[in-house]
mmCIF file of C-alpha atoms in Angstrom:
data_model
loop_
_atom_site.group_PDB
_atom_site.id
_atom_site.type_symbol
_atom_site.label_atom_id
_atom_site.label_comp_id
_atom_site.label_asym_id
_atom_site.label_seq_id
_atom_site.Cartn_x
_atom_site.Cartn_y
_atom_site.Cartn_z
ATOM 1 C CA UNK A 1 31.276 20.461 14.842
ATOM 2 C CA UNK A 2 34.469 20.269 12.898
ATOM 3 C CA UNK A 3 34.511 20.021 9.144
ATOM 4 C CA UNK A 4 36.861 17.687 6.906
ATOM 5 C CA UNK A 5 38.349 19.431 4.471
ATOM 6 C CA UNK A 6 41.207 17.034 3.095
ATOM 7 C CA UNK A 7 41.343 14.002 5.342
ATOM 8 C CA UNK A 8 44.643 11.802 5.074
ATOM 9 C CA UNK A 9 45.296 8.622 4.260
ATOM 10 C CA UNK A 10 43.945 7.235 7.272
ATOM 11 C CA UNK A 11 42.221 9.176 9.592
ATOM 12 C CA UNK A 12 39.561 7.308 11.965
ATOM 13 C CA UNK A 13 37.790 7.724 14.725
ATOM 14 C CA UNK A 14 38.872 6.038 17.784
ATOM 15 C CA UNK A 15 38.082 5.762 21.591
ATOM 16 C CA UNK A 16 39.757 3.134 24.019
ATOM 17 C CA UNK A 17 38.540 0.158 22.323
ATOM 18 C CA UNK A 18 35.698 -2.075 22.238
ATOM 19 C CA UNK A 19 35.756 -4.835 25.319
ATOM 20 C CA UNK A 20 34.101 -8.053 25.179
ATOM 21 C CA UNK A 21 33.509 -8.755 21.596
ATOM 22 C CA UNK A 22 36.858 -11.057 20.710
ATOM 23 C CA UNK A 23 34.241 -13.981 21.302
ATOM 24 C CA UNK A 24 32.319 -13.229 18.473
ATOM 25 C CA UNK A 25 35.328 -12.359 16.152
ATOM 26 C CA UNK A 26 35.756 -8.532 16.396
ATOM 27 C CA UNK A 27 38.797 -6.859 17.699
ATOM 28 C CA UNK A 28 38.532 -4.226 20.294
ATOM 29 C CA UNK A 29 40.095 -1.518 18.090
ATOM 30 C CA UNK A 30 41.044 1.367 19.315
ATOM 31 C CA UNK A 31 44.079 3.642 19.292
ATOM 32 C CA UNK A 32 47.715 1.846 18.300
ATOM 33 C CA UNK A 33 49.427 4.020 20.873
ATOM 34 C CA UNK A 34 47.418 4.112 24.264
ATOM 35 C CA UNK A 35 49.736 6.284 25.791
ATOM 36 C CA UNK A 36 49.640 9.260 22.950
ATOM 37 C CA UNK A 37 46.170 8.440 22.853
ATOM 38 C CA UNK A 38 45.411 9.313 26.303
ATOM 39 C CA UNK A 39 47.624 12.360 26.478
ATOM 40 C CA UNK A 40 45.966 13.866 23.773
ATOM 41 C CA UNK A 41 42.471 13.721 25.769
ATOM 42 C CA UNK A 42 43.895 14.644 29.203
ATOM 43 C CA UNK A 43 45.646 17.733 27.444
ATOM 44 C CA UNK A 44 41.844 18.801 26.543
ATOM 45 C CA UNK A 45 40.172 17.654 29.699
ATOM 46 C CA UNK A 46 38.384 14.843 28.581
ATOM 47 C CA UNK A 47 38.229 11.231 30.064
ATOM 48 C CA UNK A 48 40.838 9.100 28.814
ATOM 49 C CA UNK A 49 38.173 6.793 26.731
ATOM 50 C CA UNK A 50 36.688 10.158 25.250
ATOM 51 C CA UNK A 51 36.526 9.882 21.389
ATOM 52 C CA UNK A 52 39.168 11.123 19.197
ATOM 53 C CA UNK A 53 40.893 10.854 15.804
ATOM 54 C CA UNK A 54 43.900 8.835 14.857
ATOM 55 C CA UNK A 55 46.060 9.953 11.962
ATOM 56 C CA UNK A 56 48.274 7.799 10.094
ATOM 57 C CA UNK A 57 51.460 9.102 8.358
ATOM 58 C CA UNK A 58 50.016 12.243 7.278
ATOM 59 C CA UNK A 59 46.839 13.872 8.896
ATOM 60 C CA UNK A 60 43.674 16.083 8.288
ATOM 61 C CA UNK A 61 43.208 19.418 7.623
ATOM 62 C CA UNK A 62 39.443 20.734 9.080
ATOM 63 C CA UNK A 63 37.440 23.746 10.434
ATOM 64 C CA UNK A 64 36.433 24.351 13.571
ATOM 65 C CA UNK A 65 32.599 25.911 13.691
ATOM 66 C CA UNK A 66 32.810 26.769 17.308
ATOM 67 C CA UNK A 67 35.143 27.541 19.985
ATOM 68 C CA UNK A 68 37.349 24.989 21.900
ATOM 69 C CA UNK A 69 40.969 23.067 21.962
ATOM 70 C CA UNK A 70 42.510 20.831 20.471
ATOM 71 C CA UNK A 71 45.474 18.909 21.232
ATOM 72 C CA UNK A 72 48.168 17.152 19.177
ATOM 73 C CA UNK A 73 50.089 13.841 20.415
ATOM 74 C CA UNK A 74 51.772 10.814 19.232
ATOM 75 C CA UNK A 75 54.147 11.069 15.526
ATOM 76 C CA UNK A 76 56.026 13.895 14.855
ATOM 77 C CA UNK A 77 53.558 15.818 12.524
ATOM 78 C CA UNK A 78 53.474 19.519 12.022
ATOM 79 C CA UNK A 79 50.589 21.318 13.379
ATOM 80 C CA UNK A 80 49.217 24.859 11.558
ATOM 81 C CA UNK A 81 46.350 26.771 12.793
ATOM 82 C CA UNK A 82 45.256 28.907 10.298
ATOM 83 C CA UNK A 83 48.463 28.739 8.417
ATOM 84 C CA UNK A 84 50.361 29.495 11.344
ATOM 85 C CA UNK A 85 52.614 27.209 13.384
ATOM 86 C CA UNK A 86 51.733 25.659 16.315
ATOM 87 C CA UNK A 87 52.654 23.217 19.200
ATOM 88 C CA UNK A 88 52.237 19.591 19.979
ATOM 89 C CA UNK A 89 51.678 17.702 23.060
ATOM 90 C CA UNK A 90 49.734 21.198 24.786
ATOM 91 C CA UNK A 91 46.403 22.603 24.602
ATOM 92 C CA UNK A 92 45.660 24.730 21.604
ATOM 93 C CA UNK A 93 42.430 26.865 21.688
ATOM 94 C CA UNK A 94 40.524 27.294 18.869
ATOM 95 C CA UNK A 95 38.178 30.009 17.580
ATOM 96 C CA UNK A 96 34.776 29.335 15.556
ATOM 97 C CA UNK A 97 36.604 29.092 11.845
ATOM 98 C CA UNK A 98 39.331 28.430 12.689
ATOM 99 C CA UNK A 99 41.615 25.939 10.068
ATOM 100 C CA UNK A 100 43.534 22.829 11.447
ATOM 101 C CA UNK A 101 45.958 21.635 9.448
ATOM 102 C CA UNK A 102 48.202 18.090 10.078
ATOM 103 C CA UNK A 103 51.122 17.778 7.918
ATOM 104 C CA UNK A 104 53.069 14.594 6.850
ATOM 105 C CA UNK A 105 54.973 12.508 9.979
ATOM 106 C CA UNK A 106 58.870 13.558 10.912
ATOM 107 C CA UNK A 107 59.223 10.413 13.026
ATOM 108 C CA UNK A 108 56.409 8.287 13.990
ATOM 109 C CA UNK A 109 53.480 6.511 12.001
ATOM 110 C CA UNK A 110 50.332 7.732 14.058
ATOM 111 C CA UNK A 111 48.938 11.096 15.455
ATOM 112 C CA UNK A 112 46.334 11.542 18.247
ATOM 113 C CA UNK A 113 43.703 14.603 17.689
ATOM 114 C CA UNK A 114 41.829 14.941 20.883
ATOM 115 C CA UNK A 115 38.725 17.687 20.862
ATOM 116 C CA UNK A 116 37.606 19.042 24.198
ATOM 117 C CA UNK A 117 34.323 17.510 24.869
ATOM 118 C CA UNK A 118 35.090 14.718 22.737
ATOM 119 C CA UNK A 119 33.642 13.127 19.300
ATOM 120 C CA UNK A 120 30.011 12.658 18.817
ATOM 121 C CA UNK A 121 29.313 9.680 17.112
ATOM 122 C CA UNK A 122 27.186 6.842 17.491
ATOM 123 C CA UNK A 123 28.005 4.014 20.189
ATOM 124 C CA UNK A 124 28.619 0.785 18.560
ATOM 125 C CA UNK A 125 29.072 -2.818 21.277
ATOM 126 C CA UNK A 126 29.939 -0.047 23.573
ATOM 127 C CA UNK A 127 32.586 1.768 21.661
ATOM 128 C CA UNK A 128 32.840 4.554 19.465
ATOM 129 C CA UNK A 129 36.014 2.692 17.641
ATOM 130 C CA UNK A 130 36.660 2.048 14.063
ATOM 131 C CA UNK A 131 37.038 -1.199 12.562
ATOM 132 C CA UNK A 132 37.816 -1.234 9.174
ATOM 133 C CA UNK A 133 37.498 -4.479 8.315
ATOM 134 C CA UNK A 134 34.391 -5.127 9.834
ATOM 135 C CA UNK A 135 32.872 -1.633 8.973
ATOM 136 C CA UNK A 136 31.873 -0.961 12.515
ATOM 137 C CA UNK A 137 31.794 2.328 14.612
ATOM 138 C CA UNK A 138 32.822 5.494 14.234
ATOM 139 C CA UNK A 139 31.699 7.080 11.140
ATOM 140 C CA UNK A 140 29.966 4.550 9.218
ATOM 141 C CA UNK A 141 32.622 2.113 9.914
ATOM 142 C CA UNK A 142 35.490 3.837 7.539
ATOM 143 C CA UNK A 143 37.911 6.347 7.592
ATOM 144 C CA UNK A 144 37.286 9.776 7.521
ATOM 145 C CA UNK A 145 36.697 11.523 3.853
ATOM 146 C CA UNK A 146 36.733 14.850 2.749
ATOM 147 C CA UNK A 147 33.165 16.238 3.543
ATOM 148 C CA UNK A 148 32.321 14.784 6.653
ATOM 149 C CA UNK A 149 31.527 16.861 9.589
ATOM 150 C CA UNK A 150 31.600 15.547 12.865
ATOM 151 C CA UNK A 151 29.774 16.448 15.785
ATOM 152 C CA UNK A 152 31.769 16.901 19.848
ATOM 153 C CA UNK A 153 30.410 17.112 22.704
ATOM 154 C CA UNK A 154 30.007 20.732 24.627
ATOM 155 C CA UNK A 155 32.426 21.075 26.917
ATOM 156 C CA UNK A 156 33.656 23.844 29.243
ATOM 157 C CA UNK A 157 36.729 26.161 29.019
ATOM 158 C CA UNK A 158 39.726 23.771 28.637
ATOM 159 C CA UNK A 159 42.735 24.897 30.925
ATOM 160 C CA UNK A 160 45.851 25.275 29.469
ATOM 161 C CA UNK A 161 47.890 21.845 29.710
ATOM 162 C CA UNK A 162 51.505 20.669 28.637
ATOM 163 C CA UNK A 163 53.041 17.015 28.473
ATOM 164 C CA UNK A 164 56.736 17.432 30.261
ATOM 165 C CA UNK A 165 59.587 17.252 28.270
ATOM 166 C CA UNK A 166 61.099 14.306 29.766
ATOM 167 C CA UNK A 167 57.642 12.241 29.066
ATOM 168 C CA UNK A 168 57.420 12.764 25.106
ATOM 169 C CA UNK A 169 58.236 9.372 23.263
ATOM 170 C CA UNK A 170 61.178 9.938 20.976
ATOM 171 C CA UNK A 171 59.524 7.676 18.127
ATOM 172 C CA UNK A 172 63.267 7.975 15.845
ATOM 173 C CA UNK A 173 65.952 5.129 15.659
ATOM 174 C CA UNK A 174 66.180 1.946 16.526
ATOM 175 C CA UNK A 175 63.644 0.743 19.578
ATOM 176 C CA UNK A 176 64.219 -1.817 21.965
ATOM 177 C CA UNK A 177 60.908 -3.696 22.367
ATOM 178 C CA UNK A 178 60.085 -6.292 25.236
ATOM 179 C CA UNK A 179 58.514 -8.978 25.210
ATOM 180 C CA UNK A 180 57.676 -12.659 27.901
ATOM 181 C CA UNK A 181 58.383 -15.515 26.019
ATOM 182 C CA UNK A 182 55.491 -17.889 24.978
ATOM 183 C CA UNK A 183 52.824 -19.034 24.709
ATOM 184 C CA UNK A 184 54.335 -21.478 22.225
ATOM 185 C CA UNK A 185 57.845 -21.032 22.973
ATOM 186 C CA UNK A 186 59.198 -24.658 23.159
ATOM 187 C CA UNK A 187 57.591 -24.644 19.121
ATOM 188 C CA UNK A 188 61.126 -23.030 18.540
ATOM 189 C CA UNK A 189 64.516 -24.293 18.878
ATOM 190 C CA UNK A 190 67.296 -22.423 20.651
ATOM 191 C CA UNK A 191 68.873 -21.009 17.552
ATOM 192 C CA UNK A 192 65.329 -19.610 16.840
ATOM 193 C CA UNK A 193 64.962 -17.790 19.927
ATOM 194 C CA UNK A 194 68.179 -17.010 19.604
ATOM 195 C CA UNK A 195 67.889 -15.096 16.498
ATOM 196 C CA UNK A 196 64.336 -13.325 17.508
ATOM 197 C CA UNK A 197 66.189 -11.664 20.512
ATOM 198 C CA UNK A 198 69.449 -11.228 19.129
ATOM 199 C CA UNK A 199 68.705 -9.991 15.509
ATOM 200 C CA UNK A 200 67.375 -6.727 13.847
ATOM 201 C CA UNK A 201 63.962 -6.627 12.354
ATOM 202 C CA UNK A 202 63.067 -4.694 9.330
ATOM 203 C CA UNK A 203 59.245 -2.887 9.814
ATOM 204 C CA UNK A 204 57.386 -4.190 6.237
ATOM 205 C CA UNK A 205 54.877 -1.839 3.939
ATOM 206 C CA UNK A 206 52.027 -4.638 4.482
ATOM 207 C CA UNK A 207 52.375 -3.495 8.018
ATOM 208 C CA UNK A 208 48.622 -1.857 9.173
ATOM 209 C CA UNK A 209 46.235 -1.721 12.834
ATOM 210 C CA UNK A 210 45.715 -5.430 12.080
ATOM 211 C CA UNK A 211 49.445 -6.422 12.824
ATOM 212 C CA UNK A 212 53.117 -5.333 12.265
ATOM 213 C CA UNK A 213 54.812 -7.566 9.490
ATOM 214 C CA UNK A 214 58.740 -7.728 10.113
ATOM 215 C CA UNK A 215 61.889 -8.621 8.115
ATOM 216 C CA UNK A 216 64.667 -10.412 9.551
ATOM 217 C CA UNK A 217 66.588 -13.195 11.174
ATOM 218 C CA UNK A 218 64.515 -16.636 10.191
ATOM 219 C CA UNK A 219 63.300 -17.641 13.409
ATOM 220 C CA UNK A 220 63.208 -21.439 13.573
ATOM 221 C CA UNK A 221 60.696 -24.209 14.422
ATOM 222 C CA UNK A 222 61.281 -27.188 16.112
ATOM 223 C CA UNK A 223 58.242 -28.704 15.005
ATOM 224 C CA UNK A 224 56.706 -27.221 12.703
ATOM 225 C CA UNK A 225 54.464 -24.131 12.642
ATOM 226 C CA UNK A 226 51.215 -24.836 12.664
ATOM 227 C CA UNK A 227 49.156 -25.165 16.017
ATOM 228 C CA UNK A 228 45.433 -25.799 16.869
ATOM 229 C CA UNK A 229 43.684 -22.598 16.617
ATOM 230 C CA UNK A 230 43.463 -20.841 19.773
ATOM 231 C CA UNK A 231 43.252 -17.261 21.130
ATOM 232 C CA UNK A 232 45.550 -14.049 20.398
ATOM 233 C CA UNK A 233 46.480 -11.669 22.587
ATOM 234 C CA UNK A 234 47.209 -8.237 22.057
ATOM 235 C CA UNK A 235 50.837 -8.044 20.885
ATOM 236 C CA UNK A 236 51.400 -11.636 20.076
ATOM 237 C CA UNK A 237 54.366 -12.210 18.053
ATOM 238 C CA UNK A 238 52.935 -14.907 15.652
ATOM 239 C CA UNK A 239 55.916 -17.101 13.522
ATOM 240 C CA UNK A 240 54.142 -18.524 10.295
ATOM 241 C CA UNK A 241 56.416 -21.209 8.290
ATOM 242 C CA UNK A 242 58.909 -18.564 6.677
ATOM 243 C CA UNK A 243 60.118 -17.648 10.072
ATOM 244 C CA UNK A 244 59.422 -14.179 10.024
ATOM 245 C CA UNK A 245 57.531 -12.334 12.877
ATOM 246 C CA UNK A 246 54.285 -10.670 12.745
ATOM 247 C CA UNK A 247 52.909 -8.822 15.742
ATOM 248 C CA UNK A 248 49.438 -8.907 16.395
ATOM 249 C CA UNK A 249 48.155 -5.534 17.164
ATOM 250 C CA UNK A 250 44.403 -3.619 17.814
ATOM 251 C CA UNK A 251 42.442 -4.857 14.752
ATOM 252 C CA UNK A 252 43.741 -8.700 15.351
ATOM 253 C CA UNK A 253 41.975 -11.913 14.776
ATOM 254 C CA UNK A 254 40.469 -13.299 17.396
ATOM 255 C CA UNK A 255 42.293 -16.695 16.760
ATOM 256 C CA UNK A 256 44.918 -18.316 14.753
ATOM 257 C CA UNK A 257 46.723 -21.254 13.929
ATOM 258 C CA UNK A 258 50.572 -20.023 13.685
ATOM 259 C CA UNK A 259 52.881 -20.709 16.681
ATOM 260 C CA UNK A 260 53.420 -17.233 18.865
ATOM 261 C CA UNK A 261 57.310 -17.115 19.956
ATOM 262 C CA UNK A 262 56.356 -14.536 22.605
ATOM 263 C CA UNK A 263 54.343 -11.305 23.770
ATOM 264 C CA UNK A 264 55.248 -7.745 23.692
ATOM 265 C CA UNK A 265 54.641 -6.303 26.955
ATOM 266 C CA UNK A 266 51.539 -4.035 26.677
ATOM 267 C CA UNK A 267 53.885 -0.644 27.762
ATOM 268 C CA UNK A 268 55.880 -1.471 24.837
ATOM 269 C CA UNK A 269 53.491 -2.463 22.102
ATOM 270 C CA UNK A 270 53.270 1.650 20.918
ATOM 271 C CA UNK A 271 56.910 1.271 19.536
ATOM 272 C CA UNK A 272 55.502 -1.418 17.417
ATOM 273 C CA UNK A 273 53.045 0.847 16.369
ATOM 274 C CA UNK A 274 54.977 4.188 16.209
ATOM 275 C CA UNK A 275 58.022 2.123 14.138
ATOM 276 C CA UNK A 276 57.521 3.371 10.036
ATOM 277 C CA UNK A 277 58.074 0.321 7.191
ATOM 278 C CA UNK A 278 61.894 -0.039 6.924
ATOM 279 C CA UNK A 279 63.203 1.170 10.385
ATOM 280 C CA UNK A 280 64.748 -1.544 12.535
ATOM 281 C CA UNK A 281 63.740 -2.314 15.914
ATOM 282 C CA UNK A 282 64.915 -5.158 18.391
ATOM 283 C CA UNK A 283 63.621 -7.301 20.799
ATOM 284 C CA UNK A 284 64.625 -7.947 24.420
ATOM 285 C CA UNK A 285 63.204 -10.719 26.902
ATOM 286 C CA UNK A 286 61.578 -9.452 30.074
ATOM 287 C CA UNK A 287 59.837 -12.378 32.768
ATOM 288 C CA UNK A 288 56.750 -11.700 33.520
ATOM 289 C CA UNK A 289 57.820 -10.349 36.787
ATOM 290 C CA UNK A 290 59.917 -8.091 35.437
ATOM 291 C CA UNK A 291 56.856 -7.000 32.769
ATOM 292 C CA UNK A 292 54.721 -5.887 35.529
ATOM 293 C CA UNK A 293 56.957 -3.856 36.756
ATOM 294 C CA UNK A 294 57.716 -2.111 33.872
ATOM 295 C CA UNK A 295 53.416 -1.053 33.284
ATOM 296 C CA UNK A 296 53.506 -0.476 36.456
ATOM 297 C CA UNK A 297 56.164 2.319 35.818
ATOM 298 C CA UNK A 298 54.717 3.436 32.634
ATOM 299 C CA UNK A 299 51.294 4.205 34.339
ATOM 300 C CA UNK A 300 53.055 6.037 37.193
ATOM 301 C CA UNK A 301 54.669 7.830 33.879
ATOM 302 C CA UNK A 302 51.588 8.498 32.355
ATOM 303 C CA UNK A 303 49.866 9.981 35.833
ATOM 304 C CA UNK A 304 52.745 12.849 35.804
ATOM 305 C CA UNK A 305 53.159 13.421 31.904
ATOM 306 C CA UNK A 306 50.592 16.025 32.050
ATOM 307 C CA UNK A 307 51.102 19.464 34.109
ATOM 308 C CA UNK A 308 48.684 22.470 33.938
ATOM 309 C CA UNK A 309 49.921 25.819 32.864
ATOM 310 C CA UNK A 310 48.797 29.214 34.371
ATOM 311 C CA UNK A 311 46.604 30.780 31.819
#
């Protein structure tokens, strides 16, 4: 069991989403950064869609009540055990009282807590995920307050683990994000497109798991911006009548009525989600050819990220 003891901002429960539900209007949740999501539960031994906690912008502090690891991915946040400093992106083994504390994000909006064994809490459509809005899964469909205490599975010894060097995200400056054109691209003029792909775009406050709200070059319609409703996929970029871009990220509608300039590539989406409300990021156009290629590179990525250590 761990323990809550101050809880963040936001800190919820999350697992690798919740499939087959957009139909009836809920999002599949799940973590904002799939790739420091799965980290974090390989670095403990766990299977990738194992349970674990996101932390947003500054994270939890809790007890341990029994032996086990930890591990610590995704935004630059300092990690103390017990006061003392310790290391993200390896395994950190825990002793029964032990204190966990997350401090506030360097770089980065979102940190990945994975627990050896994984969290224990109740299956909801198949997930484990929190949605917010809806109030659904993980514990009691809201984010963690002080108080709670949350049950893991047992698990055995976890062997020590490090991410490589090379394979840790810088989340800092200015990120080049990808994206296919469409599915309404010819709802845009060429000066629009234009400006989406050749401008800087400002990362809003109102920004949340919902979608990424951006500031920047007015990207124009040809004909207007409305559209008959239809369905959004993860990492739309969605153009309402001001012009300015909103991506569409875990907790999105299922449909919507604004035109959608273009798609992030799915490898690409966690700099959306990583980028904090006033840094500047940019977008480049991939074909889809050329988008394929580059998940199939970030899975062969993610396969070597993780190397075991000799205990």
């Amino acid at each position: 069991m761990i323990r809550i003891l101050d809880a963040g901002p936001q800190t919820t429960v999350q697992d690798l989403g919740r499939t087959g539900q957009m139909r009836y209007g809920i999002p599949p949740s799940g973590p904002v950064d799939r790739f420091a999501f799965v980290l974090a539960n390989r670095l403990v031994g766990n299977p990738d869609a194992a349970a674990a906690l996101e932390c947003t912008l500054i994270g939890p502090r809790f007890e341990v009540t029994a032996a086990g690891a930890i591990a610590v991915t995704g935004a630059d946040m300092p990690v103390t055990v017990n006061g003392q400093d310790a290391a993200g992106w390896t395994t950190i083994r825990l002793k029964p009282g032990d204190v966990v504390k997350l401090g506030p994000a360097r770089t980065g909006v979102r940190s990945y807590i994975g627990l050896a064994g994984g969290l224990d809490v109740p299956l909801v459509l198949g997930s484990r995920s929190t949605y917010l809005r809806g109030r659904v899964g993980g514990v009691e469909g809201r984010a963690l307050r002080k108080g709670d205490e949350l049950e893991v599975f047992p698990s055995g010894p976890a062997r020590p683990r490090r991410v490589a060097q090379r394979a840790i995200p810088s989340y800092a400056g200015e990120p080049t994000v990808r994206a296919v054109l469409g599915p309404q691209a010819d709802r845009f003029t060429a000066e629009g497109l234009s400006a989406l792909f050749g401008g800087r775009y400002e990362v809003l406050p109102q920004s949340d798991r919902m979608g990424a709200r951006l500031s920047g070059p007015r990207i124009e319609h040809a004909r207007g911006h409305d559209i008959i409703s239809d369905g959004i996929a993860f990492g739309s970029i969605q153009v309402p009548g001001d012009g300015q871009p909103i991506v569409l990220l875990v907790d999105r509608q299922s449909t919507g009525g604004y035109t959608k300039v273009a798609t992030i590539c799915s490898c690409d989406i966690w700099r959306v989600g990583q980028a904090r409300p006033g840094q500047l990021l940019r977008f480049h156009a991939v074909g889809v050819d050329e988008a394929h290629r580059l998940l199939r590179e970030s899975d062969t990525a993610l396969e070597a990220a993780v190397r075991e250590e000799i205990a």
